[in-house]
């Protein structure tokens, strides 16, 4: 079940460095792309950074709508993550006329606070409102978002913490992209000793 | 053994989202702090982002020198990573008169291109020159660096790739910080299927 994550804890969905899926929508069109380059920027109010290349259709939709969502996929979605990170939604629309959700069988549900679809089967979701920073967007493809709502799959994240252990279904572990289709799943949890 | 990483592949040291240790030096003083919030920003020339709070001594040294290094620690350094992420180097200097390297027994070696110490026992190193962006630094504590040299421990990273598998010494796995002393080690490597 999906449960809300209190906003000051939302950064913890990204703190360990997972690859995310960026969803966006505008005027009846929608898209999803993979992004290895995203991270928290602040705690409260929570902010995030994500790099969105000028060539992408996501860029067009985010600039038009002022919103995006970061969806945290798990191993069950690794093939889809690679696929939506490789194909262009714009080309799909111009060709077959379907979008990446239809092409790869990705189910969505509605965000609570923004106009962007959220992806079923992910384990975390951050709904973000763009904080306009034209110089960063233009020079670095760098987008800053304020997180206005967050949710997580309570099987693996609750009370502000990820709960991955030996009993966790391995397909629910977060993805950490390397390159060329190679990923790591997040591994063993442990506590550091205080020196 | 440490081997150079060719610059267009340097982003791969950070792509899977490890927590890093930021080292810096200026005028005979030096410091090290932990940062869960860093990531690649560009491929070639490679750039990185790291968040460095205004209250930190690292901030002072980075602003004065124009350089910083991102050291990628492994599980063997988890306790030290937590320690240098909690203690303030400034307070240590004002108190006992030693720095965090001395206090926690951290050995260093010289960077090739910048004036900052690099940490022995890490598995990756990125030497960075600050690209001045006063608005980002002031408003978001966000620093952009150009990577001018990179190295990696060839036992776990070579030819532009991490090589973690069942035969890897677990103490060499990268660290992914959660909160409150809790970490994940990076886990299983796998290839996604092309849909």
PDB file of C-alpha atoms in Angstrom, chain A residues 11-12 15-19 36-43 47 49-51 75 78-80 82-83 86 104 131 133 135-136 140 142 144 161-164 173 175-195, chain B residues 11-12 15-19 36-43 47 49-51 75 78-80 82-83 86 104 131 133 135-136 140 142 144 161-164 173 175-195:
ATOM      1  CA  UNK A  11      14.639  13.599   1.029  1.00  0.00           C
ATOM      2  CA  UNK A  12      15.223  10.121   2.412  1.00  0.00           C
ATOM      3  CA  UNK A  15      19.334  10.071  -0.058  1.00  0.00           C
ATOM      4  CA  UNK A  16      20.902   6.704  -0.929  1.00  0.00           C
ATOM      5  CA  UNK A  17      21.221   7.643  -4.593  1.00  0.00           C
ATOM      6  CA  UNK A  18      18.630   5.660  -6.558  1.00  0.00           C
ATOM      7  CA  UNK A  19      17.987   6.159 -10.250  1.00  0.00           C
ATOM      8  CA  UNK A  36      20.426   8.786 -12.846  1.00  0.00           C
ATOM      9  CA  UNK A  37      21.243  12.403 -12.018  1.00  0.00           C
ATOM     10  CA  UNK A  38      18.871  13.538  -9.319  1.00  0.00           C
ATOM     11  CA  UNK A  39      19.343  14.164  -5.617  1.00  0.00           C
ATOM     12  CA  UNK A  40      17.958  16.011  -2.603  1.00  0.00           C
ATOM     13  CA  UNK A  41      18.851  19.695  -2.294  1.00  0.00           C
ATOM     14  CA  UNK A  42      17.200  20.645   1.000  1.00  0.00           C
ATOM     15  CA  UNK A  43      15.279  19.191   3.927  1.00  0.00           C
ATOM     16  CA  UNK A  47      13.842  20.508  -2.599  1.00  0.00           C
ATOM     17  CA  UNK A  49      17.585  18.593  -8.264  1.00  0.00           C
ATOM     18  CA  UNK A  50      17.224  16.694 -11.508  1.00  0.00           C
ATOM     19  CA  UNK A  51      19.098  17.053 -14.789  1.00  0.00           C
ATOM     20  CA  UNK A  75      14.203  -4.014  -9.634  1.00  0.00           C
ATOM     21  CA  UNK A  78      14.606  -2.412 -14.368  1.00  0.00           C
ATOM     22  CA  UNK A  79      13.819  -3.396 -17.955  1.00  0.00           C
ATOM     23  CA  UNK A  80      11.227  -0.629 -18.247  1.00  0.00           C
ATOM     24  CA  UNK A  82      16.271   1.034 -19.310  1.00  0.00           C
ATOM     25  CA  UNK A  83      13.644   1.226 -22.065  1.00  0.00           C
ATOM     26  CA  UNK A  86      16.622   4.899 -24.260  1.00  0.00           C
ATOM     27  CA  UNK A 104       5.934  -0.419 -22.340  1.00  0.00           C
ATOM     28  CA  UNK A 131      11.459  26.635  -8.770  1.00  0.00           C
ATOM     29  CA  UNK A 133      16.122  29.203 -12.241  1.00  0.00           C
ATOM     30  CA  UNK A 135      20.410  30.280 -15.760  1.00  0.00           C
ATOM     31  CA  UNK A 136      20.726  26.769 -14.299  1.00  0.00           C
ATOM     32  CA  UNK A 140      23.381  23.100 -16.983  1.00  0.00           C
ATOM     33  CA  UNK A 142      19.586  21.655 -14.011  1.00  0.00           C
ATOM     34  CA  UNK A 144      15.232  22.574  -8.993  1.00  0.00           C
ATOM     35  CA  UNK A 161      13.092   4.879   6.610  1.00  0.00           C
ATOM     36  CA  UNK A 162      13.801   2.279   3.958  1.00  0.00           C
ATOM     37  CA  UNK A 163      13.400  -1.232   5.361  1.00  0.00           C
ATOM     38  CA  UNK A 164      15.414  -3.562   3.186  1.00  0.00           C
ATOM     39  CA  UNK A 173      15.064  -3.091  -4.080  1.00  0.00           C
ATOM     40  CA  UNK A 175      17.949   0.626  -8.780  1.00  0.00           C
ATOM     41  CA  UNK A 176      21.323   2.341  -9.131  1.00  0.00           C
ATOM     42  CA  UNK A 177      22.357   2.810 -12.751  1.00  0.00           C
ATOM     43  CA  UNK A 178      25.891   2.291 -14.000  1.00  0.00           C
ATOM     44  CA  UNK A 179      25.875   2.507 -17.826  1.00  0.00           C
ATOM     45  CA  UNK A 180      24.992   0.458 -20.902  1.00  0.00           C
ATOM     46  CA  UNK A 181      22.077  -1.393 -19.306  1.00  0.00           C
ATOM     47  CA  UNK A 182      24.038  -2.341 -16.160  1.00  0.00           C
ATOM     48  CA  UNK A 183      22.519  -1.645 -12.757  1.00  0.00           C
ATOM     49  CA  UNK A 184      23.123  -2.361  -9.119  1.00  0.00           C
ATOM     50  CA  UNK A 185      20.319  -3.162  -6.704  1.00  0.00           C
ATOM     51  CA  UNK A 186      20.714  -1.534  -3.314  1.00  0.00           C
ATOM     52  CA  UNK A 187      22.385  -3.984  -0.943  1.00  0.00           C
ATOM     53  CA  UNK A 188      22.873  -4.769   2.703  1.00  0.00           C
ATOM     54  CA  UNK A 189      21.667  -2.355   5.397  1.00  0.00           C
ATOM     55  CA  UNK A 190      23.963  -1.726   8.341  1.00  0.00           C
ATOM     56  CA  UNK A 191      24.644   0.771  11.128  1.00  0.00           C
ATOM     57  CA  UNK A 192      28.007   2.519  11.379  1.00  0.00           C
ATOM     58  CA  UNK A 193      29.680   2.586  14.776  1.00  0.00           C
ATOM     59  CA  UNK A 194      30.113   5.964  16.494  1.00  0.00           C
ATOM     60  CA  UNK A 195      33.845   6.585  16.932  1.00  0.00           C
TER      61      UNK A 195
ATOM     62  CA  UNK B  11      30.922  10.430 -13.944  1.00  0.00           C
ATOM     63  CA  UNK B  12      30.573   6.693 -13.513  1.00  0.00           C
ATOM     64  CA  UNK B  15      26.438   7.530 -11.230  1.00  0.00           C
ATOM     65  CA  UNK B  16      25.079   4.862  -8.857  1.00  0.00           C
ATOM     66  CA  UNK B  17      24.650   7.404  -6.063  1.00  0.00           C
ATOM     67  CA  UNK B  18      27.336   6.737  -3.439  1.00  0.00           C
ATOM     68  CA  UNK B  19      27.873   8.952  -0.425  1.00  0.00           C
ATOM     69  CA  UNK B  36      25.250  12.325   0.687  1.00  0.00           C
ATOM     70  CA  UNK B  37      24.192  15.072  -1.737  1.00  0.00           C
ATOM     71  CA  UNK B  38      26.536  14.955  -4.692  1.00  0.00           C
ATOM     72  CA  UNK B  39      26.068  13.733  -8.251  1.00  0.00           C
ATOM     73  CA  UNK B  40      27.378  14.049 -11.802  1.00  0.00           C
ATOM     74  CA  UNK B  41      26.254  17.080 -13.794  1.00  0.00           C
ATOM     75  CA  UNK B  42      27.903  16.479 -17.168  1.00  0.00           C
ATOM     76  CA  UNK B  43      29.957  13.949 -19.114  1.00  0.00           C
ATOM     77  CA  UNK B  47      31.202  18.257 -13.985  1.00  0.00           C
ATOM     78  CA  UNK B  49      27.490  19.000  -8.017  1.00  0.00           C
ATOM     79  CA  UNK B  50      27.929  18.874  -4.271  1.00  0.00           C
ATOM     80  CA  UNK B  51      25.980  20.617  -1.514  1.00  0.00           C
ATOM     81  CA  UNK B  75      32.309  -0.026   3.756  1.00  0.00           C
ATOM     82  CA  UNK B  78      31.731   3.571   7.180  1.00  0.00           C
ATOM     83  CA  UNK B  79      32.522   4.451  10.809  1.00  0.00           C
ATOM     84  CA  UNK B  80      34.932   7.186   9.718  1.00  0.00           C
ATOM     85  CA  UNK B  82      29.759   8.833   9.960  1.00  0.00           C
ATOM     86  CA  UNK B  83      32.328  10.464  12.257  1.00  0.00           C
ATOM     87  CA  UNK B  86      29.080  14.532  12.500  1.00  0.00           C
ATOM     88  CA  UNK B 104      40.120   9.635  13.131  1.00  0.00           C
ATOM     89  CA  UNK B 131      33.075  26.720 -11.446  1.00  0.00           C
ATOM     90  CA  UNK B 133      28.200  30.286  -9.516  1.00  0.00           C
ATOM     91  CA  UNK B 135      23.789  32.620  -6.852  1.00  0.00           C
ATOM     92  CA  UNK B 136      23.730  28.819  -6.480  1.00  0.00           C
ATOM     93  CA  UNK B 140      21.266  26.692  -2.351  1.00  0.00           C
ATOM     94  CA  UNK B 142      25.202  24.245  -4.358  1.00  0.00           C
ATOM     95  CA  UNK B 144      29.576  22.999  -9.286  1.00  0.00           C
ATOM     96  CA  UNK B 161      33.121   0.226 -14.801  1.00  0.00           C
ATOM     97  CA  UNK B 162      32.540  -0.871 -11.228  1.00  0.00           C
ATOM     98  CA  UNK B 163      33.195  -4.591 -10.823  1.00  0.00           C
ATOM     99  CA  UNK B 164      31.298  -5.746  -7.765  1.00  0.00           C
ATOM    100  CA  UNK B 173      31.500  -1.888  -1.568  1.00  0.00           C
ATOM    101  CA  UNK B 175      28.299   3.392   0.875  1.00  0.00           C
ATOM    102  CA  UNK B 176      24.815   4.860   0.438  1.00  0.00           C
ATOM    103  CA  UNK B 177      23.688   6.903   3.417  1.00  0.00           C
ATOM    104  CA  UNK B 178      20.176   6.797   4.822  1.00  0.00           C
ATOM    105  CA  UNK B 179      20.119   8.795   8.085  1.00  0.00           C
ATOM    106  CA  UNK B 180      21.085   8.519  11.747  1.00  0.00           C
ATOM    107  CA  UNK B 181      24.133   6.304  11.173  1.00  0.00           C
ATOM    108  CA  UNK B 182      22.290   3.874   8.874  1.00  0.00           C
ATOM    109  CA  UNK B 183      23.823   2.978   5.526  1.00  0.00           C
ATOM    110  CA  UNK B 184      23.323   0.592   2.661  1.00  0.00           C
ATOM    111  CA  UNK B 185      26.209  -1.063   0.863  1.00  0.00           C
ATOM    112  CA  UNK B 186      25.757  -1.244  -2.892  1.00  0.00           C
ATOM    113  CA  UNK B 187      24.322  -4.635  -3.801  1.00  0.00           C
ATOM    114  CA  UNK B 188      23.922  -7.064  -6.649  1.00  0.00           C
ATOM    115  CA  UNK B 189      25.010  -6.126 -10.166  1.00  0.00           C
ATOM    116  CA  UNK B 190      22.724  -7.118 -13.034  1.00  0.00           C
ATOM    117  CA  UNK B 191      21.928  -6.272 -16.647  1.00  0.00           C
ATOM    118  CA  UNK B 192      18.471  -5.085 -17.637  1.00  0.00           C
ATOM    119  CA  UNK B 193      16.822  -6.722 -20.654  1.00  0.00           C
ATOM    120  CA  UNK B 194      16.209  -4.590 -23.730  1.00  0.00           C
ATOM    121  CA  UNK B 195      12.446  -4.505 -24.362  1.00  0.00           C
TER     122      UNK B 195
END
